[in-house]
Amino acid sequence: MSYFEQIDKEKLPSHVAIIMDGNGRWAKSHGQERIFGHFNGVEAVRASLKAATRAGIPYLTLYAFSTENWNRPKEEVEALMNLLVETIINEIDELDRNGVRLCAIGDTDQLPDACRTQLFRGIERTRSNAKVSLILALNYSARWEIVNAVKTIGRSGISEEKIDADLVSNSLTTRDFPDPELLIRTSGEHRVSNFLLWQIAYTELYFTDTLWPDFNEEEFYKAVVDFQHRERRFGKTSEQISPSAQTDKVR
Ligand code: IPE
Ligand code: IPE
Ligand code: MG
């Protein structure tokens, strides 16, 4: 049975976030420059979006460029920015046709002009689409986001007693989206790399050795099935979560 067929439609995560990692190593393993890996990663982006749409998952966030990624060689940063512009230009018609709402989180003001133009054009054009929200994390880092939220709250002059977790959540760039329920990281690295630190407090983490350009629809469904087999306890006991399991054990 395929992983798609194993998905329980009643237990879908509402939001999947992905740290798309391993493009450089994929390119190297094919005897090519790192940039070749980024180009080939676009197909995995398409596959993930298709999978989320087909499964009925309404929010998909992709970590495309971190604030730390500016420290890479200049040619690589330029190639990534050009790839972003070209991909939006090439894909926007299809995204729109498929009911995808394009969104962005991160310090997008600092992106090159051409990126900002295409990105905002795409966001504007697809803003009333409702099937799936594709959220690109661009020039994003969780610490940048949290510092910004703290500044906003400080500037608002709100009294200390009124500061709570909801206020912090609503001061983040992700305020319009639910927290991710599943976070996937490819390429065998077991770290979060400054991604959605506040939002993943109770997110299920899924790691795969697959390098990003090799990630495909079935791999996406496999992660969803794995997620569905976990027991999310949110600090409670297993018996509180599923009382029937307790009864079974007692019998
Ligand atoms: C992920 O692949 C893409 C970005 C971070 C933009 P990498 O480029 O990090 O690939 P590796 O980790 O070096 O293999
Ligand atoms: C995380 O990947 C950032 C993105 C996927 C955009 P990195 O490759 O930059 O992360 P580290 O440096 O291995 O932690
Ligand atoms: Mg990497």
PDB file of N, CA and C in Angstrom, residues 8-87:
ATOM      1  N   ASP A   8      -4.550   8.870   7.129  1.00  0.00           N
ATOM      2  CA  ASP A   8      -5.867   8.985   7.760  1.00  0.00           C
ATOM      3  C   ASP A   8      -6.352  10.422   7.562  1.00  0.00           C
ATOM      4  N   LYS A   9      -7.355  10.581   6.716  1.00  0.00           N
ATOM      5  CA  LYS A   9      -7.828  11.933   6.356  1.00  0.00           C
ATOM      6  C   LYS A   9      -8.406  12.687   7.549  1.00  0.00           C
ATOM      7  N   GLU A  10      -8.738  11.933   8.612  1.00  0.00           N
ATOM      8  CA  GLU A  10      -9.313  12.579   9.813  1.00  0.00           C
ATOM      9  C   GLU A  10      -8.230  13.150  10.721  1.00  0.00           C
ATOM     10  N   LYS A  11      -6.980  12.755  10.494  1.00  0.00           N
ATOM     11  CA  LYS A  11      -5.908  13.166  11.416  1.00  0.00           C
ATOM     12  C   LYS A  11      -4.796  13.934  10.702  1.00  0.00           C
ATOM     13  N   LEU A  12      -5.181  14.732   9.733  1.00  0.00           N
ATOM     14  CA  LEU A  12      -4.166  15.454   8.962  1.00  0.00           C
ATOM     15  C   LEU A  12      -3.572  16.607   9.768  1.00  0.00           C
ATOM     16  N   PRO A  13      -2.263  16.849   9.640  1.00  0.00           N
ATOM     17  CA  PRO A  13      -1.707  18.060  10.244  1.00  0.00           C
ATOM     18  C   PRO A  13      -2.236  19.257   9.462  1.00  0.00           C
ATOM     19  N   SER A  14      -2.557  20.351  10.150  1.00  0.00           N
ATOM     20  CA  SER A  14      -3.071  21.503   9.405  1.00  0.00           C
ATOM     21  C   SER A  14      -1.917  22.294   8.777  1.00  0.00           C
ATOM     22  N   HIS A  15      -0.723  22.112   9.341  1.00  0.00           N
ATOM     23  CA  HIS A  15       0.406  22.902   8.856  1.00  0.00           C
ATOM     24  C   HIS A  15       1.683  22.051   8.900  1.00  0.00           C
ATOM     25  N   VAL A  16       2.314  21.909   7.759  1.00  0.00           N
ATOM     26  CA  VAL A  16       3.600  21.207   7.665  1.00  0.00           C
ATOM     27  C   VAL A  16       4.669  22.232   7.299  1.00  0.00           C
ATOM     28  N   ALA A  17       5.784  22.206   8.015  1.00  0.00           N
ATOM     29  CA  ALA A  17       6.901  23.099   7.695  1.00  0.00           C
ATOM     30  C   ALA A  17       8.097  22.231   7.303  1.00  0.00           C
ATOM     31  N   ILE A  18       8.875  22.711   6.347  1.00  0.00           N
ATOM     32  CA  ILE A  18      10.014  21.906   5.882  1.00  0.00           C
ATOM     33  C   ILE A  18      11.307  22.728   5.851  1.00  0.00           C
ATOM     34  N   ILE A  19      12.355  22.158   6.456  1.00  0.00           N
ATOM     35  CA  ILE A  19      13.706  22.708   6.301  1.00  0.00           C
ATOM     36  C   ILE A  19      14.318  21.939   5.130  1.00  0.00           C
ATOM     37  N   MET A  20      14.361  22.609   3.993  1.00  0.00           N
ATOM     38  CA  MET A  20      14.793  21.955   2.751  1.00  0.00           C
ATOM     39  C   MET A  20      16.325  21.959   2.736  1.00  0.00           C
ATOM     40  N   ASP A  21      16.947  20.857   3.094  1.00  0.00           N
ATOM     41  CA  ASP A  21      18.407  20.866   3.239  1.00  0.00           C
ATOM     42  C   ASP A  21      19.053  19.756   2.415  1.00  0.00           C
ATOM     43  N   GLY A  22      20.279  20.010   1.978  1.00  0.00           N
ATOM     44  CA  GLY A  22      21.060  18.975   1.304  1.00  0.00           C
ATOM     45  C   GLY A  22      21.288  19.207  -0.178  1.00  0.00           C
ATOM     46  N   ASN A  23      20.943  20.385  -0.659  1.00  0.00           N
ATOM     47  CA  ASN A  23      21.147  20.668  -2.097  1.00  0.00           C
ATOM     48  C   ASN A  23      22.625  20.604  -2.484  1.00  0.00           C
ATOM     49  N   GLY A  24      23.474  21.177  -1.633  1.00  0.00           N
ATOM     50  CA  GLY A  24      24.912  21.226  -1.940  1.00  0.00           C
ATOM     51  C   GLY A  24      25.500  19.827  -2.012  1.00  0.00           C
ATOM     52  N   ARG A  25      25.145  18.996  -1.014  1.00  0.00           N
ATOM     53  CA  ARG A  25      25.681  17.625  -0.993  1.00  0.00           C
ATOM     54  C   ARG A  25      25.141  16.800  -2.155  1.00  0.00           C
ATOM     55  N   TRP A  26      23.891  17.051  -2.527  1.00  0.00           N
ATOM     56  CA  TRP A  26      23.301  16.340  -3.672  1.00  0.00           C
ATOM     57  C   TRP A  26      24.087  16.674  -4.939  1.00  0.00           C
ATOM     58  N   ALA A  27      24.377  17.979  -5.106  1.00  0.00           N
ATOM     59  CA  ALA A  27      25.127  18.410  -6.296  1.00  0.00           C
ATOM     60  C   ALA A  27      26.514  17.754  -6.313  1.00  0.00           C
ATOM     61  N   LYS A  28      27.158  17.776  -5.159  1.00  0.00           N
ATOM     62  CA  LYS A  28      28.505  17.203  -5.065  1.00  0.00           C
ATOM     63  C   LYS A  28      28.471  15.713  -5.436  1.00  0.00           C
ATOM     64  N   SER A  29      27.458  15.022  -4.955  1.00  0.00           N
ATOM     65  CA  SER A  29      27.369  13.579  -5.245  1.00  0.00           C
ATOM     66  C   SER A  29      27.111  13.322  -6.731  1.00  0.00           C
ATOM     67  N   HIS A  30      26.676  14.367  -7.445  1.00  0.00           N
ATOM     68  CA  HIS A  30      26.491  14.241  -8.898  1.00  0.00           C
ATOM     69  C   HIS A  30      27.645  14.907  -9.652  1.00  0.00           C
ATOM     70  N   GLY A  31      28.713  15.215  -8.924  1.00  0.00           N
ATOM     71  CA  GLY A  31      29.904  15.815  -9.545  1.00  0.00           C
ATOM     72  C   GLY A  31      29.660  17.213 -10.080  1.00  0.00           C
ATOM     73  N   GLN A  32      28.747  17.949  -9.437  1.00  0.00           N
ATOM     74  CA  GLN A  32      28.386  19.290  -9.949  1.00  0.00           C
ATOM     75  C   GLN A  32      28.594  20.374  -8.888  1.00  0.00           C
ATOM     76  N   GLU A  33      28.490  21.621  -9.324  1.00  0.00           N
ATOM     77  CA  GLU A  33      28.566  22.775  -8.410  1.00  0.00           C
ATOM     78  C   GLU A  33      27.319  22.805  -7.525  1.00  0.00           C
ATOM     79  N   ARG A  34      27.434  23.439  -6.353  1.00  0.00           N
ATOM     80  CA  ARG A  34      26.321  23.508  -5.388  1.00  0.00           C
ATOM     81  C   ARG A  34      25.030  24.055  -6.015  1.00  0.00           C
ATOM     82  N   ILE A  35      25.206  25.032  -6.900  1.00  0.00           N
ATOM     83  CA  ILE A  35      24.046  25.700  -7.508  1.00  0.00           C
ATOM     84  C   ILE A  35      23.157  24.716  -8.276  1.00  0.00           C
ATOM     85  N   PHE A  36      23.795  23.711  -8.872  1.00  0.00           N
ATOM     86  CA  PHE A  36      23.065  22.667  -9.592  1.00  0.00           C
ATOM     87  C   PHE A  36      22.064  21.981  -8.649  1.00  0.00           C
ATOM     88  N   GLY A  37      22.460  21.847  -7.399  1.00  0.00           N
ATOM     89  CA  GLY A  37      21.567  21.243  -6.395  1.00  0.00           C
ATOM     90  C   GLY A  37      20.368  22.134  -6.124  1.00  0.00           C
ATOM     91  N   HIS A  38      20.609  23.450  -6.058  1.00  0.00           N
ATOM     92  CA  HIS A  38      19.487  24.370  -5.812  1.00  0.00           C
ATOM     93  C   HIS A  38      18.485  24.307  -6.970  1.00  0.00           C
ATOM     94  N   PHE A  39      19.003  24.280  -8.203  1.00  0.00           N
ATOM     95  CA  PHE A  39      18.108  24.192  -9.370  1.00  0.00           C
ATOM     96  C   PHE A  39      17.254  22.932  -9.288  1.00  0.00           C
ATOM     97  N   ASN A  40      17.884  21.835  -8.920  1.00  0.00           N
ATOM     98  CA  ASN A  40      17.144  20.574  -8.861  1.00  0.00           C
ATOM     99  C   ASN A  40      16.219  20.477  -7.653  1.00  0.00           C
ATOM    100  N   GLY A  41      16.434  21.366  -6.687  1.00  0.00           N
ATOM    101  CA  GLY A  41      15.549  21.385  -5.517  1.00  0.00           C
ATOM    102  C   GLY A  41      14.163  21.917  -5.840  1.00  0.00           C
ATOM    103  N   VAL A  42      14.040  22.649  -6.943  1.00  0.00           N
ATOM    104  CA  VAL A  42      12.737  23.234  -7.299  1.00  0.00           C
ATOM    105  C   VAL A  42      11.701  22.131  -7.538  1.00  0.00           C
ATOM    106  N   GLU A  43      12.143  21.033  -8.116  1.00  0.00           N
ATOM    107  CA  GLU A  43      11.219  19.917  -8.384  1.00  0.00           C
ATOM    108  C   GLU A  43      10.652  19.353  -7.069  1.00  0.00           C
ATOM    109  N   ALA A  44      11.492  19.323  -6.036  1.00  0.00           N
ATOM    110  CA  ALA A  44      11.024  18.820  -4.728  1.00  0.00           C
ATOM    111  C   ALA A  44      10.042  19.805  -4.091  1.00  0.00           C
ATOM    112  N   VAL A  45      10.213  21.087  -4.385  1.00  0.00           N
ATOM    113  CA  VAL A  45       9.246  22.094  -3.902  1.00  0.00           C
ATOM    114  C   VAL A  45       7.894  21.822  -4.555  1.00  0.00           C
ATOM    115  N   ARG A  46       7.928  21.626  -5.880  1.00  0.00           N
ATOM    116  CA  ARG A  46       6.687  21.319  -6.610  1.00  0.00           C
ATOM    117  C   ARG A  46       6.014  20.070  -6.045  1.00  0.00           C
ATOM    118  N   ALA A  47       6.820  19.036  -5.819  1.00  0.00           N
ATOM    119  CA  ALA A  47       6.281  17.764  -5.324  1.00  0.00           C
ATOM    120  C   ALA A  47       5.649  17.941  -3.936  1.00  0.00           C
ATOM    121  N   SER A  48       6.304  18.718  -3.082  1.00  0.00           N
ATOM    122  CA  SER A  48       5.775  18.906  -1.718  1.00  0.00           C
ATOM    123  C   SER A  48       4.463  19.673  -1.744  1.00  0.00           C
ATOM    124  N   LEU A  49       4.411  20.682  -2.594  1.00  0.00           N
ATOM    125  CA  LEU A  49       3.178  21.477  -2.690  1.00  0.00           C
ATOM    126  C   LEU A  49       2.045  20.606  -3.243  1.00  0.00           C
ATOM    127  N   LYS A  50       2.378  19.798  -4.229  1.00  0.00           N
ATOM    128  CA  LYS A  50       1.376  18.908  -4.819  1.00  0.00           C
ATOM    129  C   LYS A  50       0.870  17.921  -3.764  1.00  0.00           C
ATOM    130  N   ALA A  51       1.809  17.405  -2.985  1.00  0.00           N
ATOM    131  CA  ALA A  51       1.444  16.430  -1.953  1.00  0.00           C
ATOM    132  C   ALA A  51       0.557  17.069  -0.888  1.00  0.00           C
ATOM    133  N   ALA A  52       0.932  18.267  -0.441  1.00  0.00           N
ATOM    134  CA  ALA A  52       0.132  18.945   0.588  1.00  0.00           C
ATOM    135  C   ALA A  52      -1.277  19.203   0.053  1.00  0.00           C
ATOM    136  N   THR A  53      -1.356  19.639  -1.201  1.00  0.00           N
ATOM    137  CA  THR A  53      -2.651  19.939  -1.814  1.00  0.00           C
ATOM    138  C   THR A  53      -3.485  18.665  -1.926  1.00  0.00           C
ATOM    139  N   ARG A  54      -2.853  17.599  -2.419  1.00  0.00           N
ATOM    140  CA  ARG A  54      -3.568  16.339  -2.635  1.00  0.00           C
ATOM    141  C   ARG A  54      -4.041  15.734  -1.309  1.00  0.00           C
ATOM    142  N   ALA A  55      -3.218  15.883  -0.278  1.00  0.00           N
ATOM    143  CA  ALA A  55      -3.594  15.315   1.016  1.00  0.00           C
ATOM    144  C   ALA A  55      -4.649  16.175   1.715  1.00  0.00           C
ATOM    145  N   GLY A  56      -4.724  17.442   1.333  1.00  0.00           N
ATOM    146  CA  GLY A  56      -5.684  18.340   1.990  1.00  0.00           C
ATOM    147  C   GLY A  56      -5.096  19.063   3.186  1.00  0.00           C
ATOM    148  N   ILE A  57      -3.796  19.338   3.133  1.00  0.00           N
ATOM    149  CA  ILE A  57      -3.124  20.080   4.211  1.00  0.00           C
ATOM    150  C   ILE A  57      -3.119  21.565   3.835  1.00  0.00           C
ATOM    151  N   PRO A  58      -3.756  22.430   4.609  1.00  0.00           N
ATOM    152  CA  PRO A  58      -3.956  23.808   4.162  1.00  0.00           C
ATOM    153  C   PRO A  58      -2.767  24.767   4.278  1.00  0.00           C
ATOM    154  N   TYR A  59      -1.732  24.408   5.070  1.00  0.00           N
ATOM    155  CA  TYR A  59      -0.581  25.319   5.215  1.00  0.00           C
ATOM    156  C   TYR A  59       0.724  24.555   5.019  1.00  0.00           C
ATOM    157  N   LEU A  60       1.569  25.092   4.146  1.00  0.00           N
ATOM    158  CA  LEU A  60       2.892  24.502   3.913  1.00  0.00           C
ATOM    159  C   LEU A  60       3.918  25.631   3.983  1.00  0.00           C
ATOM    160  N   THR A  61       4.853  25.523   4.940  1.00  0.00           N
ATOM    161  CA  THR A  61       5.913  26.538   5.040  1.00  0.00           C
ATOM    162  C   THR A  61       7.242  25.930   4.614  1.00  0.00           C
ATOM    163  N   LEU A  62       7.956  26.619   3.747  1.00  0.00           N
ATOM    164  CA  LEU A  62       9.251  26.135   3.261  1.00  0.00           C
ATOM    165  C   LEU A  62      10.357  27.115   3.635  1.00  0.00           C
ATOM    166  N   TYR A  63      11.385  26.601   4.297  1.00  0.00           N
ATOM    167  CA  TYR A  63      12.534  27.433   4.682  1.00  0.00           C
ATOM    168  C   TYR A  63      13.439  27.530   3.453  1.00  0.00           C
ATOM    169  N   ALA A  64      13.402  28.674   2.791  1.00  0.00           N
ATOM    170  CA  ALA A  64      14.117  28.810   1.525  1.00  0.00           C
ATOM    171  C   ALA A  64      15.443  29.553   1.666  1.00  0.00           C
ATOM    172  N   PHE A  65      15.503  30.499   2.621  1.00  0.00           N
ATOM    173  CA  PHE A  65      16.748  31.268   2.776  1.00  0.00           C
ATOM    174  C   PHE A  65      16.770  31.851   4.191  1.00  0.00           C
ATOM    175  N   SER A  66      17.822  31.522   4.935  1.00  0.00           N
ATOM    176  CA  SER A  66      17.911  32.020   6.310  1.00  0.00           C
ATOM    177  C   SER A  66      18.735  33.310   6.349  1.00  0.00           C
ATOM    178  N   THR A  67      18.608  34.058   7.425  1.00  0.00           N
ATOM    179  CA  THR A  67      19.416  35.294   7.537  1.00  0.00           C
ATOM    180  C   THR A  67      20.907  34.929   7.545  1.00  0.00           C
ATOM    181  N   GLU A  68      21.217  33.723   8.018  1.00  0.00           N
ATOM    182  CA  GLU A  68      22.631  33.287   8.060  1.00  0.00           C
ATOM    183  C   GLU A  68      23.147  32.888   6.670  1.00  0.00           C
ATOM    184  N   ASN A  69      22.235  32.579   5.750  1.00  0.00           N
ATOM    185  CA  ASN A  69      22.664  32.159   4.415  1.00  0.00           C
ATOM    186  C   ASN A  69      23.332  33.282   3.613  1.00  0.00           C
ATOM    187  N   TRP A  70      23.191  34.545   4.057  1.00  0.00           N
ATOM    188  CA  TRP A  70      23.911  35.639   3.385  1.00  0.00           C
ATOM    189  C   TRP A  70      25.417  35.436   3.498  1.00  0.00           C
ATOM    190  N   ASN A  71      25.842  34.655   4.481  1.00  0.00           N
ATOM    191  CA  ASN A  71      27.280  34.444   4.685  1.00  0.00           C
ATOM    192  C   ASN A  71      27.876  33.430   3.716  1.00  0.00           C
ATOM    193  N   ARG A  72      27.076  32.900   2.824  1.00  0.00           N
ATOM    194  CA  ARG A  72      27.612  31.968   1.819  1.00  0.00           C
ATOM    195  C   ARG A  72      28.351  32.745   0.735  1.00  0.00           C
ATOM    196  N   PRO A  73      29.121  32.039  -0.131  1.00  0.00           N
ATOM    197  CA  PRO A  73      29.825  32.744  -1.214  1.00  0.00           C
ATOM    198  C   PRO A  73      28.841  33.589  -2.028  1.00  0.00           C
ATOM    199  N   LYS A  74      29.322  34.766  -2.446  1.00  0.00           N
ATOM    200  CA  LYS A  74      28.476  35.739  -3.154  1.00  0.00           C
ATOM    201  C   LYS A  74      27.750  35.120  -4.359  1.00  0.00           C
ATOM    202  N   GLU A  75      28.471  34.297  -5.133  1.00  0.00           N
ATOM    203  CA  GLU A  75      27.869  33.716  -6.350  1.00  0.00           C
ATOM    204  C   GLU A  75      26.692  32.807  -5.985  1.00  0.00           C
ATOM    205  N   GLU A  76      26.843  32.094  -4.873  1.00  0.00           N
ATOM    206  CA  GLU A  76      25.763  31.188  -4.481  1.00  0.00           C
ATOM    207  C   GLU A  76      24.532  31.988  -4.037  1.00  0.00           C
ATOM    208  N   VAL A  77      24.769  33.060  -3.262  1.00  0.00           N
ATOM    209  CA  VAL A  77      23.641  33.890  -2.806  1.00  0.00           C
ATOM    210  C   VAL A  77      22.934  34.482  -4.028  1.00  0.00           C
ATOM    211  N   GLU A  78      23.717  34.980  -4.977  1.00  0.00           N
ATOM    212  CA  GLU A  78      23.121  35.569  -6.189  1.00  0.00           C
ATOM    213  C   GLU A  78      22.305  34.536  -6.962  1.00  0.00           C
ATOM    214  N   ALA A  79      22.877  33.344  -7.068  1.00  0.00           N
ATOM    215  CA  ALA A  79      22.178  32.285  -7.815  1.00  0.00           C
ATOM    216  C   ALA A  79      20.861  31.927  -7.117  1.00  0.00           C
ATOM    217  N   LEU A  80      20.882  31.885  -5.788  1.00  0.00           N
ATOM    218  CA  LEU A  80      19.656  31.564  -5.047  1.00  0.00           C
ATOM    219  C   LEU A  80      18.598  32.643  -5.248  1.00  0.00           C
ATOM    220  N   MET A  81      19.015  33.900  -5.230  1.00  0.00           N
ATOM    221  CA  MET A  81      18.064  35.007  -5.424  1.00  0.00           C
ATOM    222  C   MET A  81      17.491  34.975  -6.847  1.00  0.00           C
ATOM    223  N   ASN A  82      18.368  34.727  -7.832  1.00  0.00           N
ATOM    224  CA  ASN A  82      17.882  34.643  -9.219  1.00  0.00           C
ATOM    225  C   ASN A  82      16.924  33.477  -9.389  1.00  0.00           C
ATOM    226  N   LEU A  83      17.241  32.379  -8.731  1.00  0.00           N
ATOM    227  CA  LEU A  83      16.388  31.194  -8.824  1.00  0.00           C
ATOM    228  C   LEU A  83      15.010  31.495  -8.240  1.00  0.00           C
ATOM    229  N   LEU A  84      15.000  32.255  -7.170  1.00  0.00           N
ATOM    230  CA  LEU A  84      13.723  32.614  -6.545  1.00  0.00           C
ATOM    231  C   LEU A  84      12.873  33.438  -7.516  1.00  0.00           C
ATOM    232  N   VAL A  85      13.504  34.457  -8.124  1.00  0.00           N
ATOM    233  CA  VAL A  85      12.788  35.320  -9.071  1.00  0.00           C
ATOM    234  C   VAL A  85      12.247  34.487 -10.232  1.00  0.00           C
ATOM    235  N   GLU A  86      13.135  33.673 -10.838  1.00  0.00           N
ATOM    236  CA  GLU A  86      12.717  32.876 -12.002  1.00  0.00           C
ATOM    237  C   GLU A  86      11.622  31.886 -11.646  1.00  0.00           C
ATOM    238  N   THR A  87      11.748  31.268 -10.478  1.00  0.00           N
ATOM    239  CA  THR A  87      10.752  30.262 -10.091  1.00  0.00           C
ATOM    240  C   THR A  87       9.388  30.908  -9.903  1.00  0.00           C
TER     241      THR A  87
END
